[in-house]
Tab-separated table of C-alpha atoms in Angstrom:
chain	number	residue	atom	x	y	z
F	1	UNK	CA	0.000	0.000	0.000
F	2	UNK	CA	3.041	1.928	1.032
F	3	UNK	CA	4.334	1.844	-2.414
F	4	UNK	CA	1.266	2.869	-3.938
F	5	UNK	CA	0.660	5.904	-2.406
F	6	UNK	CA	4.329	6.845	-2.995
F	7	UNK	CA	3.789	6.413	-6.898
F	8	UNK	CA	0.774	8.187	-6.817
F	9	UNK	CA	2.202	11.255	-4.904
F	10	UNK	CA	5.557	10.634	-7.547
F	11	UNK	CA	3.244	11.044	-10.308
F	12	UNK	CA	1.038	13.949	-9.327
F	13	UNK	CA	3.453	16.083	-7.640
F	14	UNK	CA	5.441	17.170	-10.594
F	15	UNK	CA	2.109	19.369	-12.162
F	16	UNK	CA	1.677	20.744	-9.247
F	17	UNK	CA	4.287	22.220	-8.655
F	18	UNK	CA	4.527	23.697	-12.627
F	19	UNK	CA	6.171	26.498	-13.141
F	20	UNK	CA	5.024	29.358	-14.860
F	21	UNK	CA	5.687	29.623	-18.403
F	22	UNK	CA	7.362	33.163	-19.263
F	23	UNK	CA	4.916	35.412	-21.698
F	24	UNK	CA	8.029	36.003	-24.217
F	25	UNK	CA	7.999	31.866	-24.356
F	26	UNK	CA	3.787	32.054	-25.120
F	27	UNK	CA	5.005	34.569	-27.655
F	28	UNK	CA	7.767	33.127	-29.472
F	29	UNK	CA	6.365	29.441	-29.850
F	30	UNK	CA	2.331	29.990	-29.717
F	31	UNK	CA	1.815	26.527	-31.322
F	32	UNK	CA	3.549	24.713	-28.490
F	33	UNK	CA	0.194	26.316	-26.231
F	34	UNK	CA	-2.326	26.685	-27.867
F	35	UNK	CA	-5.989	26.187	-26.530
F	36	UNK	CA	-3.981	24.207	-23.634
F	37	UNK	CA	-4.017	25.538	-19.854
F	38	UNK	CA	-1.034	27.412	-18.930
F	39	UNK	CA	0.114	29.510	-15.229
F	40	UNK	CA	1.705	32.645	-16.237
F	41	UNK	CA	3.220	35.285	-13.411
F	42	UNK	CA	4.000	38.966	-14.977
F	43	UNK	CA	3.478	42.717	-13.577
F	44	UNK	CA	-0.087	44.504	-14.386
F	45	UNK	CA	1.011	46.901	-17.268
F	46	UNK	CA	-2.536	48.093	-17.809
F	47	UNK	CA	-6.589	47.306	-16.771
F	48	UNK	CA	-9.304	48.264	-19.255
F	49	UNK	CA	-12.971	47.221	-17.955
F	50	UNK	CA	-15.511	46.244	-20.333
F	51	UNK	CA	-19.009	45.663	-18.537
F	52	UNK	CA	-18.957	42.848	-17.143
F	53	UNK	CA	-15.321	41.694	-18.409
F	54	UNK	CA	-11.740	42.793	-18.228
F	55	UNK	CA	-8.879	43.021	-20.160
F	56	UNK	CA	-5.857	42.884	-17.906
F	57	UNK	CA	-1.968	43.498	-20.118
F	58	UNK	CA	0.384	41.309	-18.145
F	59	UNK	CA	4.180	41.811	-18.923
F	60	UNK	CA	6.733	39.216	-18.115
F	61	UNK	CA	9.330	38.793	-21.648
F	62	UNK	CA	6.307	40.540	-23.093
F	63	UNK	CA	3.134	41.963	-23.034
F	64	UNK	CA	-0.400	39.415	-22.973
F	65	UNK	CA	-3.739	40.530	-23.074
F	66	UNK	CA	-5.479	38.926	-20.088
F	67	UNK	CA	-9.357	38.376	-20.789
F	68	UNK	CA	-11.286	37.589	-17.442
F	69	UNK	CA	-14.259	38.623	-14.849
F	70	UNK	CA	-14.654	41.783	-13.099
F	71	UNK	CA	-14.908	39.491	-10.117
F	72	UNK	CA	-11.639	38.388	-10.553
F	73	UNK	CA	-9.489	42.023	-10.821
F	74	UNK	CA	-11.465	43.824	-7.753
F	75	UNK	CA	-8.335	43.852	-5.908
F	76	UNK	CA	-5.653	45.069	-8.434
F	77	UNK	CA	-4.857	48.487	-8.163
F	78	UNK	CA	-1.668	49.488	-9.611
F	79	UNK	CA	-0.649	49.082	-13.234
F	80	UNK	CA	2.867	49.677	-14.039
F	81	UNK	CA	4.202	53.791	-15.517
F	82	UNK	CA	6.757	55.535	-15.151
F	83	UNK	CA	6.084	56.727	-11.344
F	84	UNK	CA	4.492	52.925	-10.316
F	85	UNK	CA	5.959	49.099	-10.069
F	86	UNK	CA	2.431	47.263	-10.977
F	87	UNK	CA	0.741	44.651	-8.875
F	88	UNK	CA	2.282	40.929	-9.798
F	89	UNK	CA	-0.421	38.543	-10.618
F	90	UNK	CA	-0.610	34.842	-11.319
F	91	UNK	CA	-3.396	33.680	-13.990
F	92	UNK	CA	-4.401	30.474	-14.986
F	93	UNK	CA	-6.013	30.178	-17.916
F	94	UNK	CA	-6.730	29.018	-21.544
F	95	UNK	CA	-4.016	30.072	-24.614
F	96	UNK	CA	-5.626	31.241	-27.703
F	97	UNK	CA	-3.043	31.966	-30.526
F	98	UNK	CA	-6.278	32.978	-32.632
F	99	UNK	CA	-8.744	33.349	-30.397
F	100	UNK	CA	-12.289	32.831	-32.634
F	101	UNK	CA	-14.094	35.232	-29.700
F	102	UNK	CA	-11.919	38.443	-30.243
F	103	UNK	CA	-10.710	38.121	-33.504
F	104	UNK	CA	-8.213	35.872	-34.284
F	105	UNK	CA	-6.029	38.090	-31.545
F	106	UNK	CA	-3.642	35.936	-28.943
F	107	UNK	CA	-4.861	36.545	-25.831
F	108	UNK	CA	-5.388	34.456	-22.304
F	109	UNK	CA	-8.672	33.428	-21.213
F	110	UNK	CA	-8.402	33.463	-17.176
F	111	UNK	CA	-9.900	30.763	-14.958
F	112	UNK	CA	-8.035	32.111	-11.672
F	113	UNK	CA	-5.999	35.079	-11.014
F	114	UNK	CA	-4.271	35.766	-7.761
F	115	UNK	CA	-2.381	39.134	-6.566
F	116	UNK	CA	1.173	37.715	-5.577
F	117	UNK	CA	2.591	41.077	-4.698
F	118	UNK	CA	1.503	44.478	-4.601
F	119	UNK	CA	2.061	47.802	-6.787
F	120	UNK	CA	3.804	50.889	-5.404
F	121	UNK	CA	5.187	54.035	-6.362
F	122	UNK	CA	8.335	54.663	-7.309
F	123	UNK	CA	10.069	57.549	-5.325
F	124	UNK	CA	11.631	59.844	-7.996
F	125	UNK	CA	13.593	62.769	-6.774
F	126	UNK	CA	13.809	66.083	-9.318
F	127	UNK	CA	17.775	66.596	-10.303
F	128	UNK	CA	18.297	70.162	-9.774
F	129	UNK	CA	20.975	69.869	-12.156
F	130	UNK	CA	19.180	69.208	-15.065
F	131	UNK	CA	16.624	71.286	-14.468
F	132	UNK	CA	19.039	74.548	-13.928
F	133	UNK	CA	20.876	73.207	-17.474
F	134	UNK	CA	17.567	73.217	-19.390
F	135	UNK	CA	16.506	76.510	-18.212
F	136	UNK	CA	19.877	77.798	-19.200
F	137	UNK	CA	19.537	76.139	-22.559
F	138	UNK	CA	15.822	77.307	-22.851
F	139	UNK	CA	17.204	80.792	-21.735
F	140	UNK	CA	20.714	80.585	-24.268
F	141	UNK	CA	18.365	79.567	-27.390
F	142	UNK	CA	15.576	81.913	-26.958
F	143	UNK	CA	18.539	84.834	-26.570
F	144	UNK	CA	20.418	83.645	-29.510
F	145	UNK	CA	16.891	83.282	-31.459
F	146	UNK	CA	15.721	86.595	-31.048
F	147	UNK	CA	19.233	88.121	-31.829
F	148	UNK	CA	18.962	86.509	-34.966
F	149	UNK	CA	15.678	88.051	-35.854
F	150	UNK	CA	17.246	91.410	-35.332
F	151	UNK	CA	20.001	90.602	-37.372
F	152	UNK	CA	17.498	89.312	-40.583
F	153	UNK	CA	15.393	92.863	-40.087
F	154	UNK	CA	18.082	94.695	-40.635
F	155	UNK	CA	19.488	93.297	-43.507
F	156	UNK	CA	17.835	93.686	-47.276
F	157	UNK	CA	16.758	90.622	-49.094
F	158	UNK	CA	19.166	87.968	-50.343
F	159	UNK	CA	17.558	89.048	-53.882
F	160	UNK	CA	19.149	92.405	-53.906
């Protein structure tokens, strides 16, 4: 009995404990996935509600349009910019390299979707450096650029 139960664990163990499969590997060999269940992991690059659906862009080796349930994004609150690190997710769900429902685009149809980590903001201090050298720039051009207006008012036509 022993023995059984240790094959059985041996055998159902390994998917499991699948990793996720990268979005740049969804992307580069679609035929290897499609219409099969895959796990992916990836930062929330953007959220665009629909009624009662969502489209959720998940980035991780690239960039995956996520198609699930309101129900399912209630807690996701930060999409990844400039000033933000977005929320990392973990979605389970159905490949489509032509998906026949929004189509023919390759998208993910979710069945779960957990938040593994959450969003935040990304401190960014202001370099007064750079912003005394561009006003000194701004200030340099507009001084040389009205000088040279001065200049062309004086002077007569090229076709004299």
């Amino acid at each position: 009995m022993r023995r059984w139960v240790f094959l059985l664990v041996l055998l159902l163990l390994p998917p499991a404990c699948a990793q996720p499969v990268t979005v740049g590997d969804l992307l580069s060999h679609p035929e290897n996935f499609n219409n099969t269940k895959v796990t992916i992991r990836g930062e929330v690059f953007g959220i665009l509600r629909r009624g009662r659906e969502v489209w959720v862009s998940v980035e991780n080796g690239g960039v995956i349009g996520v198609f699930c349930r309101v129900e399912m994004t209630e807690n996701l609150k930060v999409a990844a910019d400039y000033r933000h690190k977005g929320d990392i997710i973990e979605v389970v769900g159905i490949f489509h390299m032509a998906c026949p429902e929004h189509g023919g685009d390759v998208d993910l149809h979710a069945e779960n979707l957990w938040l593994v980590e959450r969003g935040y903001e990304i401190p960014r201090e202001a370099n007064l450096w750079l912003v005394a050298l561009a006003l000194s720039l701004f200030g340099a051009s507009a001084f040389v650029s009205l000088k040279l207006k001065r200049t062309e008012k004086s002077m007569p036509p090229y076709w004299y």
